[in-house]
Structure formats: C-alpha cells, structure tokens
mmCIF file of N, CA and C in Angstrom:
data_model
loop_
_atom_site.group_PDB
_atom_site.id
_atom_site.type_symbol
_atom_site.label_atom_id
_atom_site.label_comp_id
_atom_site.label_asym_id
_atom_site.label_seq_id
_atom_site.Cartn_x
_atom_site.Cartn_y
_atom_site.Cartn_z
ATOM 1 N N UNK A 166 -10.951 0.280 27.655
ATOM 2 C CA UNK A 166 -10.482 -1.018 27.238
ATOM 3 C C UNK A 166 -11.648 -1.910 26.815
ATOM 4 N N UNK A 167 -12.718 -1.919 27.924
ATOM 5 C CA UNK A 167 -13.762 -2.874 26.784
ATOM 6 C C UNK A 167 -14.257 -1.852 25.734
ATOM 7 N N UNK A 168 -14.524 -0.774 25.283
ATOM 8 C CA UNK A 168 -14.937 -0.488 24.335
ATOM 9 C C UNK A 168 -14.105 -1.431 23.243
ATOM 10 N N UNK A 169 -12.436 -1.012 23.202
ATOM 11 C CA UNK A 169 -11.946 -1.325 22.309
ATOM 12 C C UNK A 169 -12.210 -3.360 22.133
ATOM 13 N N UNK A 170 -12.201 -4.004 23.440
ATOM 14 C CA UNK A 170 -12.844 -5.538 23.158
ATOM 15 C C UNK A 170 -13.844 -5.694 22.404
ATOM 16 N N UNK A 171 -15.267 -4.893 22.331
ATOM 17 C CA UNK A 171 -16.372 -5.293 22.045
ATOM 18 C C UNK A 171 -16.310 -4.599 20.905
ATOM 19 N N UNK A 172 -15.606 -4.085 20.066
ATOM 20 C CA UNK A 172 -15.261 -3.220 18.496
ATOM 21 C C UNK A 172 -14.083 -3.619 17.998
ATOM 22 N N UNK A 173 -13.700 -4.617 18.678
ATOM 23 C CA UNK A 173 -12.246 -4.749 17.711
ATOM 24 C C UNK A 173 -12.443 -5.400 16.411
ATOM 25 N N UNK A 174 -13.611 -5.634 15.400
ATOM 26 C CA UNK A 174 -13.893 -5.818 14.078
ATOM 27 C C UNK A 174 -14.107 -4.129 13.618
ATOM 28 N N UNK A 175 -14.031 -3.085 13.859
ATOM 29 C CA UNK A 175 -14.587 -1.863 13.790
ATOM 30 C C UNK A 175 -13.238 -1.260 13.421
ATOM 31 N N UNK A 176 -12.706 -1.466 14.565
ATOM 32 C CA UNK A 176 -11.035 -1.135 14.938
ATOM 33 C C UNK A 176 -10.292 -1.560 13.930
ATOM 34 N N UNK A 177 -10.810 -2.901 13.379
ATOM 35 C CA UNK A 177 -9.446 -3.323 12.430
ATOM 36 C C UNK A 177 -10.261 -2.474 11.330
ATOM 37 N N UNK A 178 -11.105 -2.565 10.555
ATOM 38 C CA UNK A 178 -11.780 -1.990 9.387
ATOM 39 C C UNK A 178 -11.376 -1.074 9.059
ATOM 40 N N UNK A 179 -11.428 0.076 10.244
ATOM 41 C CA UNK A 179 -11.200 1.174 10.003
ATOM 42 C C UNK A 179 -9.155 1.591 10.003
ATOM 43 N N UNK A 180 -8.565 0.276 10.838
ATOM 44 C CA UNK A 180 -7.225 1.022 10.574
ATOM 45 C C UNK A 180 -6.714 0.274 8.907
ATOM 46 N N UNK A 181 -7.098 -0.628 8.631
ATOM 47 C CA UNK A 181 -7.040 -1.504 7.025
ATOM 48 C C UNK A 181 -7.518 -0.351 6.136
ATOM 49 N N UNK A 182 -8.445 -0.048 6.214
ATOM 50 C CA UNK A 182 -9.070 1.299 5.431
ATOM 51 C C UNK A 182 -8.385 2.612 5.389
ATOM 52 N N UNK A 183 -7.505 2.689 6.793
ATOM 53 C CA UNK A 183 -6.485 3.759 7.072
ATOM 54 C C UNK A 183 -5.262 3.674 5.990
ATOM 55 N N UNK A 184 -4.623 2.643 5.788
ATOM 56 C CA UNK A 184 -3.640 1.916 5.608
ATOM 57 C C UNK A 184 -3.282 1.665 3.832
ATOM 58 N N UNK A 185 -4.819 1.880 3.313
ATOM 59 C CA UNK A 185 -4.712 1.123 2.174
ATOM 60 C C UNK A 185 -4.893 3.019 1.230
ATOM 61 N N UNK A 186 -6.144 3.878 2.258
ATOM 62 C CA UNK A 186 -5.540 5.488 1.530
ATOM 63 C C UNK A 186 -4.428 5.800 1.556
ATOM 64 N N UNK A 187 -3.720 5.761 2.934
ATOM 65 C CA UNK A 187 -1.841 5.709 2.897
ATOM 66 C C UNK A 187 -0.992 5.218 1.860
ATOM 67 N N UNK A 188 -1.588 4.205 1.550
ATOM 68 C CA UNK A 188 -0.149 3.188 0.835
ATOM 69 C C UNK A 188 0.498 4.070 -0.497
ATOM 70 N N UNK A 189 -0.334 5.057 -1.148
ATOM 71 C CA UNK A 189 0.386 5.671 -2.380
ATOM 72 C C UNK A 189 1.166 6.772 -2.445
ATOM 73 N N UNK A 190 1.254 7.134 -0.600
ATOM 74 C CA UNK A 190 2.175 7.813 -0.097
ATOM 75 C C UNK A 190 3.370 7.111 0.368
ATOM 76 N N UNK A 191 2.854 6.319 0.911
ATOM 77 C CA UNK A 191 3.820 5.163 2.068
ATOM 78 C C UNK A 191 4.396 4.506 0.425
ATOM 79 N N UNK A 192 3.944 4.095 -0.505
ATOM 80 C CA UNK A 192 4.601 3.049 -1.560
ATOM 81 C C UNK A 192 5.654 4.056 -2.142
ATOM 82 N N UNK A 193 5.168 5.602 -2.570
ATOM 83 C CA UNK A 193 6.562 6.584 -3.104
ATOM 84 C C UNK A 193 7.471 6.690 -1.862
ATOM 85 N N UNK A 194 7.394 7.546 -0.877
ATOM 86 C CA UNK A 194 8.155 7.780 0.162
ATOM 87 C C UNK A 194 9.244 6.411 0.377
ATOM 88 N N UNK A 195 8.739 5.038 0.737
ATOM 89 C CA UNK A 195 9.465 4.126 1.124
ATOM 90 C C UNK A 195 10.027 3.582 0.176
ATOM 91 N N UNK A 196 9.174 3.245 -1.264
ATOM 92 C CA UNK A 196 10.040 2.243 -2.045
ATOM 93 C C UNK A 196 10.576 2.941 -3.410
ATOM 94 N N UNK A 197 10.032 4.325 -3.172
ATOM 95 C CA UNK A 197 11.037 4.951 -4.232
ATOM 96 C C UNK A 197 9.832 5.248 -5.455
ATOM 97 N N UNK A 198 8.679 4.542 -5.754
ATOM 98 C CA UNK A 198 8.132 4.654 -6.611
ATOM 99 C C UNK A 198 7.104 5.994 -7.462
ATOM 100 N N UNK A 199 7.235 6.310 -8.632
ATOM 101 C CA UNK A 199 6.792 7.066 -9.172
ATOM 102 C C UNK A 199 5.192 6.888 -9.464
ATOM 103 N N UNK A 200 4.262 7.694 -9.576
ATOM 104 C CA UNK A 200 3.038 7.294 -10.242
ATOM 105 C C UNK A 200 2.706 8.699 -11.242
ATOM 106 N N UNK A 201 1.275 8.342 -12.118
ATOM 107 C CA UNK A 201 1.258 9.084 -13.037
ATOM 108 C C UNK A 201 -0.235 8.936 -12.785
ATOM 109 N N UNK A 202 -0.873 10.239 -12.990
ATOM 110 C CA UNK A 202 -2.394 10.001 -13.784
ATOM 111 C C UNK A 202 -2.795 9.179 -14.838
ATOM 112 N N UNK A 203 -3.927 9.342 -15.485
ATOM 113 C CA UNK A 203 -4.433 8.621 -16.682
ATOM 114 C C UNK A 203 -3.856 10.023 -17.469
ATOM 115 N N UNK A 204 -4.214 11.298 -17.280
ATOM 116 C CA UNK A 204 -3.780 12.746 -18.251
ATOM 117 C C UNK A 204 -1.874 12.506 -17.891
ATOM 118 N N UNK A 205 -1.595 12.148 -17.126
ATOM 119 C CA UNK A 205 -0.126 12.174 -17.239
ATOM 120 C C UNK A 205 -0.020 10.850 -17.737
ATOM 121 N N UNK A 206 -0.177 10.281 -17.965
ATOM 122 C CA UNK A 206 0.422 8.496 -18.442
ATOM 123 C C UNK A 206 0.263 8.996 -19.898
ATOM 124 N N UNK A 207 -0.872 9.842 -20.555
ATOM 125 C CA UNK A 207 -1.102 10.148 -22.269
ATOM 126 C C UNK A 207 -0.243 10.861 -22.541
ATOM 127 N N UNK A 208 -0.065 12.224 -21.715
ATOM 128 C CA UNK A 208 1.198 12.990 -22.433
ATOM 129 C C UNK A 208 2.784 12.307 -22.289
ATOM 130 N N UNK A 209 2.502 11.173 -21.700
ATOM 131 C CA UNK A 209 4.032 10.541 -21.570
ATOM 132 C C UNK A 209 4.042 9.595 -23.187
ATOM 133 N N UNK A 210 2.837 9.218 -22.885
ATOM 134 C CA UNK A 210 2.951 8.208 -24.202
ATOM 135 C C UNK A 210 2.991 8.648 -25.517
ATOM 136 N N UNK A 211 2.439 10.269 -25.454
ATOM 137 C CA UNK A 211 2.950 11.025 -26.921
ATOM 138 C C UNK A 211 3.858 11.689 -27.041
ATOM 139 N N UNK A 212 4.343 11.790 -25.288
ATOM 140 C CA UNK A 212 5.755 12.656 -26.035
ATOM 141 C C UNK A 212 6.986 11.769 -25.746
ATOM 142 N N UNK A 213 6.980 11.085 -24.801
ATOM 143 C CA UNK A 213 7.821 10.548 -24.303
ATOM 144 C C UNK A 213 8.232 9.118 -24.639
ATOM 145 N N UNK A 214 6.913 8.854 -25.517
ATOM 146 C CA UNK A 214 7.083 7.127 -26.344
ATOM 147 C C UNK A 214 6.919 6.171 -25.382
ATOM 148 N N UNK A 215 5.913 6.282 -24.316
ATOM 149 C CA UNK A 215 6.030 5.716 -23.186
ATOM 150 C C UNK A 215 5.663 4.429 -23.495
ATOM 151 N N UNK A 216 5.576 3.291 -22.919
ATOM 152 C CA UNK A 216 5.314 1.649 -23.338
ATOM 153 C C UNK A 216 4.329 1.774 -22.387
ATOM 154 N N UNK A 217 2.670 0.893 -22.007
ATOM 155 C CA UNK A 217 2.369 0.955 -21.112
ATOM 156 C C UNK A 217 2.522 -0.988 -21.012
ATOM 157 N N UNK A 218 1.822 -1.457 -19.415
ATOM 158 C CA UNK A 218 2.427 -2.701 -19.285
ATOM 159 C C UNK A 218 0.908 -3.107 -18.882
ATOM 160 N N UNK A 219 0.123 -3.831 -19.219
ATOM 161 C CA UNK A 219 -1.415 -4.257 -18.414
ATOM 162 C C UNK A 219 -0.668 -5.233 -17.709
ATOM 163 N N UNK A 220 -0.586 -5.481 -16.040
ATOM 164 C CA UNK A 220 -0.320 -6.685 -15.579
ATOM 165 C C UNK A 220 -1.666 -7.443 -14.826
ATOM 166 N N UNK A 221 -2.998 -6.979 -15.611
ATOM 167 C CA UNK A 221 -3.820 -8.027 -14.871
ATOM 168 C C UNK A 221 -4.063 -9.326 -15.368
ATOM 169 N N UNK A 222 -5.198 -10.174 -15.329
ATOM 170 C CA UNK A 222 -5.406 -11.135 -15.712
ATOM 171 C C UNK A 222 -5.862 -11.385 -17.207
ATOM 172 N N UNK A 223 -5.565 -12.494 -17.535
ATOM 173 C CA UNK A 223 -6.240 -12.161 -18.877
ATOM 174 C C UNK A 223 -7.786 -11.767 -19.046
ATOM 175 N N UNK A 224 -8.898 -12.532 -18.109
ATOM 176 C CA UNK A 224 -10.216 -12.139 -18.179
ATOM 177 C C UNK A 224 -10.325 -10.818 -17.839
ATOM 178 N N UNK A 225 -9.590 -10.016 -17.073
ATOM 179 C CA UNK A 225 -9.880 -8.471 -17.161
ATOM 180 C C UNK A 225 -9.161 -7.707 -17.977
ATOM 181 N N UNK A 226 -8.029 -8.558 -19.073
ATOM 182 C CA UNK A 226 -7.817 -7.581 -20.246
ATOM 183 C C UNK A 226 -8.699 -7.733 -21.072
ATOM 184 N N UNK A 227 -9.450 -8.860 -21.360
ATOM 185 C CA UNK A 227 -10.628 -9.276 -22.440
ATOM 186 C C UNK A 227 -11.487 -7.834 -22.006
ATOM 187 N N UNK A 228 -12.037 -7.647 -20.956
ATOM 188 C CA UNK A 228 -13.168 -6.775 -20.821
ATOM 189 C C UNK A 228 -12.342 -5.157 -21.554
ATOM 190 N N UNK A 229 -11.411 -5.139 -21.722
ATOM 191 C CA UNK A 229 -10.519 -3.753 -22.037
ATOM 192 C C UNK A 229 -9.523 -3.297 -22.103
ATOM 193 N N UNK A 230 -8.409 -2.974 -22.560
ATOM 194 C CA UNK A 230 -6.792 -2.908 -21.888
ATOM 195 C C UNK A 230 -6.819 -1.165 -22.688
ATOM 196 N N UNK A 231 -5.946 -0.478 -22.119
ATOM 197 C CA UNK A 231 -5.367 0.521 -22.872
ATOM 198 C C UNK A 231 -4.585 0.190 -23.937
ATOM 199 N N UNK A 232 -4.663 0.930 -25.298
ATOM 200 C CA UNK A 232 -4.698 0.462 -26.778
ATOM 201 C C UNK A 232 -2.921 0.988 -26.450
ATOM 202 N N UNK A 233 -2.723 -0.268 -27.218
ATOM 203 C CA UNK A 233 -1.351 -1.251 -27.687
ATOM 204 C C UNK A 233 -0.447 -1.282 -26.426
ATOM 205 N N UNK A 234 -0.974 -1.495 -25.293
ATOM 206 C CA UNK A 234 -0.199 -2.075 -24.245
ATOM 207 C C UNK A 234 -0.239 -3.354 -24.246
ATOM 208 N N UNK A 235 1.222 -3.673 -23.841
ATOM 209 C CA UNK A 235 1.522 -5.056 -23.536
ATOM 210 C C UNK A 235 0.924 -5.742 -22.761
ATOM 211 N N UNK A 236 0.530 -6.929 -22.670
ATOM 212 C CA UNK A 236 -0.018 -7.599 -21.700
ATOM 213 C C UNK A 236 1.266 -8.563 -20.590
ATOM 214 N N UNK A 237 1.516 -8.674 -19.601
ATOM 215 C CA UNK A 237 1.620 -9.839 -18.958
ATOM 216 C C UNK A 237 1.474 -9.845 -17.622
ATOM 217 N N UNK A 238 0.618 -10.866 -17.693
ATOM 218 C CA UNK A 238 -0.254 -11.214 -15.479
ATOM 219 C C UNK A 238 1.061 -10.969 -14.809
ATOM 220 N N UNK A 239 0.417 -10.593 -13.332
ATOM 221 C CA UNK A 239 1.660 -9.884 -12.731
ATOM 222 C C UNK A 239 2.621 -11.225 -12.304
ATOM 223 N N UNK A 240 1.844 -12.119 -11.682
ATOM 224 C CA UNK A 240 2.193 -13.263 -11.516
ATOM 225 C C UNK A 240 3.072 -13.983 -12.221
ATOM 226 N N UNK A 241 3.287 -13.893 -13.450
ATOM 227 C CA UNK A 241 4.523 -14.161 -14.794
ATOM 228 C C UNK A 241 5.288 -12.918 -15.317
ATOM 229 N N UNK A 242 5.549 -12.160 -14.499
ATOM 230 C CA UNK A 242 5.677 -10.648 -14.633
ATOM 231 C C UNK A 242 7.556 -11.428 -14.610
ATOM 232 N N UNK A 243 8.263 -11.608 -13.466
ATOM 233 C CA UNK A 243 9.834 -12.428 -13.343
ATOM 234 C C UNK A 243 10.067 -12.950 -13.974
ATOM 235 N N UNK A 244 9.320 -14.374 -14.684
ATOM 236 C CA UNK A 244 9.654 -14.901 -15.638
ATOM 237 C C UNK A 244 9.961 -14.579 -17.229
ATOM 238 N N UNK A 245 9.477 -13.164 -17.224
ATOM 239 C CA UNK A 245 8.929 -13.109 -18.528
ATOM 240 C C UNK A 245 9.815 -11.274 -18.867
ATOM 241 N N UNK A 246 10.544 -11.199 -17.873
ATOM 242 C CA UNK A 246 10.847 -9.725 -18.092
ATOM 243 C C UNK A 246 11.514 -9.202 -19.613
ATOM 244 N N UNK A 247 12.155 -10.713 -20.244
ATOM 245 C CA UNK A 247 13.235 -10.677 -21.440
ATOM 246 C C UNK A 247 12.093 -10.048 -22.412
ATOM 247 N N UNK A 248 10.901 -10.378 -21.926
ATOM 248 C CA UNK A 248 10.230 -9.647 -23.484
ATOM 249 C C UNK A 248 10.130 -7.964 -23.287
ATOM 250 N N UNK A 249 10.681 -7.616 -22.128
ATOM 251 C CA UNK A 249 9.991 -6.516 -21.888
ATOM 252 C C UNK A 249 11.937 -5.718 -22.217
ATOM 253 N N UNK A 250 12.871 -6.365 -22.442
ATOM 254 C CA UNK A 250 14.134 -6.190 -22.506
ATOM 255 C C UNK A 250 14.526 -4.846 -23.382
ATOM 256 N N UNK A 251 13.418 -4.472 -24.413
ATOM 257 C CA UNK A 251 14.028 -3.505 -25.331
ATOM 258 C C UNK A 251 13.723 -2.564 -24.996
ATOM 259 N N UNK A 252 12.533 -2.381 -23.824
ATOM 260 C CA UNK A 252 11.961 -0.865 -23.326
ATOM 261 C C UNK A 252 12.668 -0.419 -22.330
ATOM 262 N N UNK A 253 13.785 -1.169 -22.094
ATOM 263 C CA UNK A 253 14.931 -0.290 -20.686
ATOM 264 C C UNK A 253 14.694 1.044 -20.569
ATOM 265 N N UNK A 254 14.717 1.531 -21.676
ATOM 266 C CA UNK A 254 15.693 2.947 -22.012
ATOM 267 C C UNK A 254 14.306 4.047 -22.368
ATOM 268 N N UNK A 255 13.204 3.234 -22.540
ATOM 269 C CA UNK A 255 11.928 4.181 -22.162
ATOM 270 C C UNK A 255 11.140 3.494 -20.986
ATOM 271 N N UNK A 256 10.450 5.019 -21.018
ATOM 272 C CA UNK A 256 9.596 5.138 -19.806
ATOM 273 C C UNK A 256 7.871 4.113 -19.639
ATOM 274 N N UNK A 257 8.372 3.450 -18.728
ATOM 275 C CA UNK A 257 7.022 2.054 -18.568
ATOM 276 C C UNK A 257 6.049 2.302 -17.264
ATOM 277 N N UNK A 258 4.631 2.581 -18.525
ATOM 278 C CA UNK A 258 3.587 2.659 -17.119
ATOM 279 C C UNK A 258 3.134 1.952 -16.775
ATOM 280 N N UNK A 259 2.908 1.202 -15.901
ATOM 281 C CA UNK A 259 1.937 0.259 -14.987
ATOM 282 C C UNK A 259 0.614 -0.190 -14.764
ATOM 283 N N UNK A 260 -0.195 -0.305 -15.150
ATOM 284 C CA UNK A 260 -1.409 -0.608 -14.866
ATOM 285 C C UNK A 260 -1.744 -1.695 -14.258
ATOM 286 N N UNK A 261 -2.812 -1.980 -13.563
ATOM 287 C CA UNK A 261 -3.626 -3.028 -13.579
ATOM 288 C C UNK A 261 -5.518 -2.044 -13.247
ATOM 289 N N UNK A 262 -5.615 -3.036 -12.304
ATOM 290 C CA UNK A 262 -7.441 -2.931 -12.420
ATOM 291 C C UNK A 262 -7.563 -1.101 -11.499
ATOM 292 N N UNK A 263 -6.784 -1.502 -10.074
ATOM 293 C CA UNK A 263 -6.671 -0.369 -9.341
ATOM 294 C C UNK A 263 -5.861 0.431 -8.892
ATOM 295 N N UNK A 264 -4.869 -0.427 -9.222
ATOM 296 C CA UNK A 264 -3.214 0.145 -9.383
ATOM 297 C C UNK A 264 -2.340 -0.594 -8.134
ATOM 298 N N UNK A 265 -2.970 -1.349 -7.158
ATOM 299 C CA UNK A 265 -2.289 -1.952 -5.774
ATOM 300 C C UNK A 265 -1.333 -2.961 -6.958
ATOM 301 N N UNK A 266 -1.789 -3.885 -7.821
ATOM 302 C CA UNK A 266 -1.061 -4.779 -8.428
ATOM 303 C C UNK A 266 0.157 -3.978 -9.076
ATOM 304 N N UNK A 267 -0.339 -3.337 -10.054
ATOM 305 C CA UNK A 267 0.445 -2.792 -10.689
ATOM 306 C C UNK A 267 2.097 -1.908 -10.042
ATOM 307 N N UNK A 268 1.841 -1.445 -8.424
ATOM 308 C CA UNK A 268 2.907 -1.001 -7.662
ATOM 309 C C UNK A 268 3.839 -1.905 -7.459
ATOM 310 N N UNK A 269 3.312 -3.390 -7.132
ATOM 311 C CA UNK A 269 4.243 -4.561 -6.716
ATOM 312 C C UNK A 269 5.217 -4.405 -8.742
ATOM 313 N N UNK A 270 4.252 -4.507 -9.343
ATOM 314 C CA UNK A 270 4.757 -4.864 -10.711
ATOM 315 C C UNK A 270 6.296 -3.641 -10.762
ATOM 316 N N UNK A 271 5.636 -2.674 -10.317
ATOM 317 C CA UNK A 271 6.826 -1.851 -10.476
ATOM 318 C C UNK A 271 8.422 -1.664 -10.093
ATOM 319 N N UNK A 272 8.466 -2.401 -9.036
ATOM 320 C CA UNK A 272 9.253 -2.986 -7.873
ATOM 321 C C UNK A 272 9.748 -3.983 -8.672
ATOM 322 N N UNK A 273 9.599 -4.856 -9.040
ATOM 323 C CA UNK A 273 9.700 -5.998 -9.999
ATOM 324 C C UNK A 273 10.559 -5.399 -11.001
ATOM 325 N N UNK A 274 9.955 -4.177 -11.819
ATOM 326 C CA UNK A 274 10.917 -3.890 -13.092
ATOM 327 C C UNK A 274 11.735 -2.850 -13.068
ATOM 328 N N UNK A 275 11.807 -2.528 -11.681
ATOM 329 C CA UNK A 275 13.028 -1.751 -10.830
ATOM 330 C C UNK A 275 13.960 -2.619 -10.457
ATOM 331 N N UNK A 276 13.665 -3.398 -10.117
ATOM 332 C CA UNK A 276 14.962 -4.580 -9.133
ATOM 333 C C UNK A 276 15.080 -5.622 -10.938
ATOM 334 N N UNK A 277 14.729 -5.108 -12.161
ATOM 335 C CA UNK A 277 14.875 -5.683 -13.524
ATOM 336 C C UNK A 277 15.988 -4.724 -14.053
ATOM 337 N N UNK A 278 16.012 -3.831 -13.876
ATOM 338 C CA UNK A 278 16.849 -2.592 -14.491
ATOM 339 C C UNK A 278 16.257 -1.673 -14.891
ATOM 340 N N UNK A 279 14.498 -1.662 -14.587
ATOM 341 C CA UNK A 279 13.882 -0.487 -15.554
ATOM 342 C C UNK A 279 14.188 0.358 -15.211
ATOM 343 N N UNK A 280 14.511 2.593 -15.121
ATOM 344 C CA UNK A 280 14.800 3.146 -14.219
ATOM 345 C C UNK A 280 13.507 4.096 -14.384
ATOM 346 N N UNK A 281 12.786 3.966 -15.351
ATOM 347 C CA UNK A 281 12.255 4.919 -15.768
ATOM 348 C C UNK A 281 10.657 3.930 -15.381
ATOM 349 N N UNK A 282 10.073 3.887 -14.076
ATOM 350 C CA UNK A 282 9.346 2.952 -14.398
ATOM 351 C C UNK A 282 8.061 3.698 -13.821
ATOM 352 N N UNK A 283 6.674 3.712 -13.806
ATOM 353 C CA UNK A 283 5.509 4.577 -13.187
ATOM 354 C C UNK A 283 4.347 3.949 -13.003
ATOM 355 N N UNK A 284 3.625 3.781 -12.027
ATOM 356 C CA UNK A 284 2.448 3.681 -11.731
ATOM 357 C C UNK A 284 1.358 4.238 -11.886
ATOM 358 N N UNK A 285 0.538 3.149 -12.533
ATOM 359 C CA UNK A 285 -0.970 4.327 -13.349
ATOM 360 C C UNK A 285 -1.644 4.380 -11.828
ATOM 361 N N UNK A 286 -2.110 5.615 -11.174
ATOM 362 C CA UNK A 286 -2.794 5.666 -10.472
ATOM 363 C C UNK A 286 -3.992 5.583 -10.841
ATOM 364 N N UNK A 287 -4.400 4.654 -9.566
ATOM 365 C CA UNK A 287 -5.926 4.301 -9.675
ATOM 366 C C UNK A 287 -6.060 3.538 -11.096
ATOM 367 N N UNK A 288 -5.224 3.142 -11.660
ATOM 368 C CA UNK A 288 -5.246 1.879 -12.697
ATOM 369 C C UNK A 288 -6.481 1.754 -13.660
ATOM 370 N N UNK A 289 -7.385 0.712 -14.453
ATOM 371 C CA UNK A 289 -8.001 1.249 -15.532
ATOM 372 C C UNK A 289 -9.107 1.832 -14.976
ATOM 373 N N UNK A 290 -9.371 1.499 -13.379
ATOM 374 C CA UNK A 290 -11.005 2.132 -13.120
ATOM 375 C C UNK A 290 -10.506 4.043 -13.590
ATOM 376 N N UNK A 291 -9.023 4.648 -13.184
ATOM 377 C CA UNK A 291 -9.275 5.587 -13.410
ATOM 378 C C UNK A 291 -9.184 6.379 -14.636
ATOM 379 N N UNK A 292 -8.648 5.290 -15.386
ATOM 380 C CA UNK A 292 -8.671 5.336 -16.884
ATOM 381 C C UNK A 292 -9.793 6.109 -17.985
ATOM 382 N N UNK A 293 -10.897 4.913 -17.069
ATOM 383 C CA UNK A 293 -12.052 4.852 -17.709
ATOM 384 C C UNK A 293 -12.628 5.734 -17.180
ATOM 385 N N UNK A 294 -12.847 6.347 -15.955
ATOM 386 C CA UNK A 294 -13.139 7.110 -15.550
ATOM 387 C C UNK A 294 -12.599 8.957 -15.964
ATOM 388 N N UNK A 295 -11.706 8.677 -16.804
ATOM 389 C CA UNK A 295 -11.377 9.987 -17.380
ATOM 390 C C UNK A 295 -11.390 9.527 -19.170
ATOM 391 N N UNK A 296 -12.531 8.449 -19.397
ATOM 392 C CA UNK A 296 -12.886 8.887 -20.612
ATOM 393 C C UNK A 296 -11.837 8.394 -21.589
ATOM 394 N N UNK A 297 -10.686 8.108 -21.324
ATOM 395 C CA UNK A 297 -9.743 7.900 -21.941
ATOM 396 C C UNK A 297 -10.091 6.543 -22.982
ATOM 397 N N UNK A 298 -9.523 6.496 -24.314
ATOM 398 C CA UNK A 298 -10.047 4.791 -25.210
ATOM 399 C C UNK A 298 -9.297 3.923 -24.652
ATOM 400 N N UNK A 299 -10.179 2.563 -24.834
ATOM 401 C CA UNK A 299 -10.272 1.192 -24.309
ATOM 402 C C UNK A 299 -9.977 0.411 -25.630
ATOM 403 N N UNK A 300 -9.518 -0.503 -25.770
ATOM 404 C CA UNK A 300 -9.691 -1.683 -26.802
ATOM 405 C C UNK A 300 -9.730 -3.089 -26.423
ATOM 406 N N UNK A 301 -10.757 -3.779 -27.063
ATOM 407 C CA UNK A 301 -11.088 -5.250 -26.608
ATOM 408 C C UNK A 301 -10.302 -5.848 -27.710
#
C-alpha cells in the first residue's frame, strides 16, 4: 500500500498510457466503429469512390490535408453535417492529426445517417508516414 501512495503519479501514467493503446480496440468492440489504414483508406478511394473528411483545425490543414478531402473542424462537425448530405450512400474516411479526433467524428456521422463510415488509423501522422501525397 505505500508503494502504491508514494507512485501514484507512476500508477496513473502508466494506466492512461494503458488505456489510450486500448481505445482502438475498446472504440470498435463498444461503439461499433470501423477503421482503415492509410493502404486501405487508397484502395477505398479508387475503388470504392470513397470521400475522405479532414476534421482538424484549420492551422493543421494549412500544414497538409489528403488531396481533395473535405475539410470541417470536428467541433462544427453537427452543425454542418447538410454539406456532407450527398455522401450518405458512399463510404467516408475520417481523419484528423492521430485519429482520437477523428473516432468521436465518426460517431457523429453515424448517429447522422452515415452507415458506411471509417476511421483513418493513426490519422495524417500515419499517412505521411506511409509516403502517401499531401496537398497544401
């Protein structure tokens, strides 16, 4: 018991750190959600006509977005779903910076009517990280 008193900043670190590798298990399993690679999000978008959605900020779409995705902050993501109204019926990937935003976003355009909706795993870091083009 005092170990755990005199480490309980250690204790939390490490179960937050537990919690946050979990969540892309814990986010499909519990809330239903799909995710995709950066190599699966491309073959969706050439064969499947996929739409992708950037929901970060605007200063981190300036630095890059995946070419001809839509933009809108996740934060105006409810308000703003009518623009996103004609892609019901195709398949919408998700992005943001690391993909935690982009999961809430998904949830959002599930409880919208999307059915077909996916999460870019690991979001543009893993984007970029597989080389994939950027446009400013």
């Amino acid at each position: 018991m005092q170990f755990i008193q005199n480490n309980l900043l250690i204790i939390g670190l490490i179960l937050v750190s537990g919690a946050m590798l979990l969540w892309p298990t814990i986010d499909r399993m519990f809330f239903g959600r799909k995710q995709v690679d950066a190599q699966e999000a491309v073959l969706k978008m050439n064969h499947e006509d996929a739409v992708v959605l950037d929901v970060r900020e605007d200063k981190e779409v300036a630095l890059g977005r995946i070419p001809h995705a839509k933009h809108i902050p996740l934060g105006q993501l409810k308000n703003r779903l009518s623009e996103l109204e004609k892609f019901k019926t195709k398949p919408v990937i998700v992005a943001c910076r690391s993909g935690h935003r982009s999961s809430g976003a998904c949830g959002i355009l599930t409880q919208g009517g999307f059915a077909d909706v996916y999460n870019l795993a690991g979001g543009m870091v893993a984007w970029e990280q597989a080389n994939l083009p950027v446009e400013k």
